[in-house]
Amino acid sequence: VILRAAESILDQEIRAAGLYREIWQSLAVLLPIRTVGVMGDQRTYEHVIALRAVTSLDGMTADWAKIPNDVLGKISNRIINEVKGVNRVVYDISSKPPATIEWE
C-alpha cells in the first residue's frame, strides 16, 4: 500500500509537470529501514521512500533525470503528507553505470 501510493504520486506529479515524455523510467523504492522524524509536535519512526527517475535512449546506459527542485519538493511533500507511515523521501542521482536503473 505504501509503495503503490508513493509511485502513484510520483507518476501524477511527473505528468503534471510535463516531464513524462522526457523520463525513460521512474520508480519508488520502500527502503528496509525506518528513520526518526517529527510530525506536528511528535517524534515519528517511519519508512523512507527513495525516488528514482532516469533518462536513456536504450536502457544500456542511463543518466538520472534532472527533475526541477520545485517538482521534487512537491512530490516529497505529497508523499510525506499523504502516505501514512512515511517521514522521509530521498532522490537517487546515480547514473548507469555504475548503478543499475532498478533497485534490487
PDB file of C-alpha atoms in Angstrom:
ATOM      1  CA  VAL A   1       0.000   0.000   0.000  1.00  0.00           C
ATOM      2  CA  ILE A   2       2.782   2.458   0.917  1.00  0.00           C
ATOM      3  CA  LEU A   3       4.786   1.793  -2.239  1.00  0.00           C
ATOM      4  CA  ARG A   4       1.771   1.928  -4.563  1.00  0.00           C
ATOM      5  CA  ALA A   5       0.655   5.242  -3.105  1.00  0.00           C
ATOM      6  CA  ALA A   6       4.157   6.741  -3.402  1.00  0.00           C
ATOM      7  CA  GLU A   7       4.555   5.580  -7.022  1.00  0.00           C
ATOM      8  CA  SER A   8       1.131   6.960  -7.889  1.00  0.00           C
ATOM      9  CA  ILE A   9       2.085  10.402  -6.543  1.00  0.00           C
ATOM     10  CA  LEU A  10       5.431  10.271  -8.380  1.00  0.00           C
ATOM     11  CA  ASP A  11       3.670   9.468 -11.666  1.00  0.00           C
ATOM     12  CA  GLN A  12       0.969  12.115 -11.159  1.00  0.00           C
ATOM     13  CA  GLU A  13       3.485  14.873 -10.466  1.00  0.00           C
ATOM     14  CA  ILE A  14       5.794  13.904 -13.344  1.00  0.00           C
ATOM     15  CA  ARG A  15       2.808  14.099 -15.684  1.00  0.00           C
ATOM     16  CA  ALA A  16       1.546  17.366 -14.151  1.00  0.00           C
ATOM     17  CA  ALA A  17       4.989  18.942 -14.650  1.00  0.00           C
ATOM     18  CA  GLY A  18       5.040  17.924 -18.318  1.00  0.00           C
ATOM     19  CA  LEU A  19       8.074  15.674 -17.809  1.00  0.00           C
ATOM     20  CA  TYR A  20       6.504  12.327 -18.712  1.00  0.00           C
ATOM     21  CA  ARG A  21       7.995  12.119 -22.232  1.00  0.00           C
ATOM     22  CA  GLU A  22      11.461  13.195 -21.043  1.00  0.00           C
ATOM     23  CA  ILE A  23      11.791  10.484 -18.391  1.00  0.00           C
ATOM     24  CA  TRP A  24      12.585   6.982 -19.603  1.00  0.00           C
ATOM     25  CA  GLN A  25      11.653   5.258 -16.334  1.00  0.00           C
ATOM     26  CA  SER A  26      10.659   6.308 -12.827  1.00  0.00           C
ATOM     27  CA  LEU A  27      10.027   4.312  -9.690  1.00  0.00           C
ATOM     28  CA  ALA A  28       9.736   4.470  -5.933  1.00  0.00           C
ATOM     29  CA  VAL A  29      11.549   2.145  -3.545  1.00  0.00           C
ATOM     30  CA  LEU A  30      10.430   1.353   0.003  1.00  0.00           C
ATOM     31  CA  LEU A  31      13.689   1.092   1.925  1.00  0.00           C
ATOM     32  CA  PRO A  32      14.039  -1.601   4.618  1.00  0.00           C
ATOM     33  CA  ILE A  33      14.894   0.957   7.301  1.00  0.00           C
ATOM     34  CA  ARG A  34      12.984   3.467   9.372  1.00  0.00           C
ATOM     35  CA  THR A  35      14.058   6.963  10.309  1.00  0.00           C
ATOM     36  CA  VAL A  36      13.325   9.331  13.130  1.00  0.00           C
ATOM     37  CA  GLY A  37      11.350  12.407  12.198  1.00  0.00           C
ATOM     38  CA  VAL A  38       8.962  14.960  13.641  1.00  0.00           C
ATOM     39  CA  MET A  39       5.388  15.409  12.505  1.00  0.00           C
ATOM     40  CA  GLY A  40       3.488  18.107  14.324  1.00  0.00           C
ATOM     41  CA  ASP A  41       4.907  18.093  17.834  1.00  0.00           C
ATOM     42  CA  GLN A  42       5.596  14.367  17.992  1.00  0.00           C
ATOM     43  CA  ARG A  43       8.579  12.221  17.160  1.00  0.00           C
ATOM     44  CA  THR A  44       7.930   9.625  14.472  1.00  0.00           C
ATOM     45  CA  TYR A  45       9.747   6.460  13.474  1.00  0.00           C
ATOM     46  CA  GLU A  46       8.612   5.782   9.919  1.00  0.00           C
ATOM     47  CA  HIS A  47       9.604   4.457   6.493  1.00  0.00           C
ATOM     48  CA  VAL A  48      11.867   6.024   3.862  1.00  0.00           C
ATOM     49  CA  ILE A  49      10.890   6.227   0.188  1.00  0.00           C
ATOM     50  CA  ALA A  50      13.666   6.519  -2.400  1.00  0.00           C
ATOM     51  CA  LEU A  51      12.673   8.006  -5.757  1.00  0.00           C
ATOM     52  CA  ARG A  52      14.466   7.121  -8.984  1.00  0.00           C
ATOM     53  CA  ALA A  53      13.953   8.642 -12.423  1.00  0.00           C
ATOM     54  CA  VAL A  54      16.271   8.242 -15.398  1.00  0.00           C
ATOM     55  CA  THR A  55      16.687   9.365 -18.972  1.00  0.00           C
ATOM     56  CA  SER A  56      18.008   6.915 -21.555  1.00  0.00           C
ATOM     57  CA  LEU A  57      17.946   6.058 -25.232  1.00  0.00           C
ATOM     58  CA  ASP A  58      18.230   2.289 -24.969  1.00  0.00           C
ATOM     59  CA  GLY A  59      18.444   1.275 -21.295  1.00  0.00           C
ATOM     60  CA  MET A  60      22.072   0.183 -21.626  1.00  0.00           C
ATOM     61  CA  THR A  61      23.205   3.459 -20.097  1.00  0.00           C
ATOM     62  CA  ALA A  62      21.119   5.993 -18.229  1.00  0.00           C
ATOM     63  CA  ASP A  63      21.517   9.322 -16.507  1.00  0.00           C
ATOM     64  CA  TRP A  64      19.481  10.452 -13.527  1.00  0.00           C
ATOM     65  CA  ALA A  65      16.643  12.736 -14.560  1.00  0.00           C
ATOM     66  CA  LYS A  66      17.177  16.383 -13.651  1.00  0.00           C
ATOM     67  CA  ILE A  67      13.702  16.938 -12.239  1.00  0.00           C
ATOM     68  CA  PRO A  68      13.356  20.578 -11.129  1.00  0.00           C
ATOM     69  CA  ASN A  69      13.729  21.128  -7.379  1.00  0.00           C
ATOM     70  CA  ASP A  70      10.233  22.567  -7.042  1.00  0.00           C
ATOM     71  CA  VAL A  71       8.749  19.417  -8.600  1.00  0.00           C
ATOM     72  CA  LEU A  72      10.853  17.165  -6.350  1.00  0.00           C
ATOM     73  CA  GLY A  73       9.731  19.229  -3.357  1.00  0.00           C
ATOM     74  CA  LYS A  74       6.085  18.845  -4.308  1.00  0.00           C
ATOM     75  CA  ILE A  75       6.480  15.082  -4.777  1.00  0.00           C
ATOM     76  CA  SER A  76       8.248  14.759  -1.419  1.00  0.00           C
ATOM     77  CA  ASN A  77       5.692  16.874   0.442  1.00  0.00           C
ATOM     78  CA  ARG A  78       2.785  14.958  -1.049  1.00  0.00           C
ATOM     79  CA  ILE A  79       4.282  11.564  -0.199  1.00  0.00           C
ATOM     80  CA  ILE A  80       5.096  12.584   3.378  1.00  0.00           C
ATOM     81  CA  ASN A  81       1.689  14.200   3.941  1.00  0.00           C
ATOM     82  CA  GLU A  82      -0.495  11.723   2.040  1.00  0.00           C
ATOM     83  CA  VAL A  83       1.167   8.334   2.547  1.00  0.00           C
ATOM     84  CA  LYS A  84       0.753   7.100   6.100  1.00  0.00           C
ATOM     85  CA  GLY A  85       3.943   5.645   7.536  1.00  0.00           C
ATOM     86  CA  VAL A  86       6.484   7.736   5.554  1.00  0.00           C
ATOM     87  CA  ASN A  87       8.505  10.596   7.048  1.00  0.00           C
ATOM     88  CA  ARG A  88      11.437  10.870   4.631  1.00  0.00           C
ATOM     89  CA  VAL A  89      11.882  10.933   0.838  1.00  0.00           C
ATOM     90  CA  VAL A  90      15.251  10.772  -0.939  1.00  0.00           C
ATOM     91  CA  TYR A  91      16.158  11.095  -4.644  1.00  0.00           C
ATOM     92  CA  ASP A  92      18.678   8.731  -6.269  1.00  0.00           C
ATOM     93  CA  ILE A  93      21.137  10.620  -8.504  1.00  0.00           C
ATOM     94  CA  SER A  94      23.222   7.622  -9.585  1.00  0.00           C
ATOM     95  CA  SER A  95      23.909   7.071 -13.276  1.00  0.00           C
ATOM     96  CA  LYS A  96      24.071   3.714 -15.069  1.00  0.00           C
ATOM     97  CA  PRO A  97      26.771   2.528 -14.965  1.00  0.00           C
ATOM     98  CA  PRO A  98      27.877   2.091 -12.231  1.00  0.00           C
ATOM     99  CA  ALA A  99      24.376   1.745 -10.752  1.00  0.00           C
ATOM    100  CA  THR A 100      21.526  -0.118 -12.423  1.00  0.00           C
ATOM    101  CA  ILE A 101      18.219   1.543 -13.233  1.00  0.00           C
ATOM    102  CA  GLU A 102      16.165  -0.561 -10.835  1.00  0.00           C
ATOM    103  CA  TRP A 103      16.987  -1.363  -7.245  1.00  0.00           C
ATOM    104  CA  GLU A 104      17.182  -4.949  -6.040  1.00  0.00           C
TER     105      GLU A 104
END
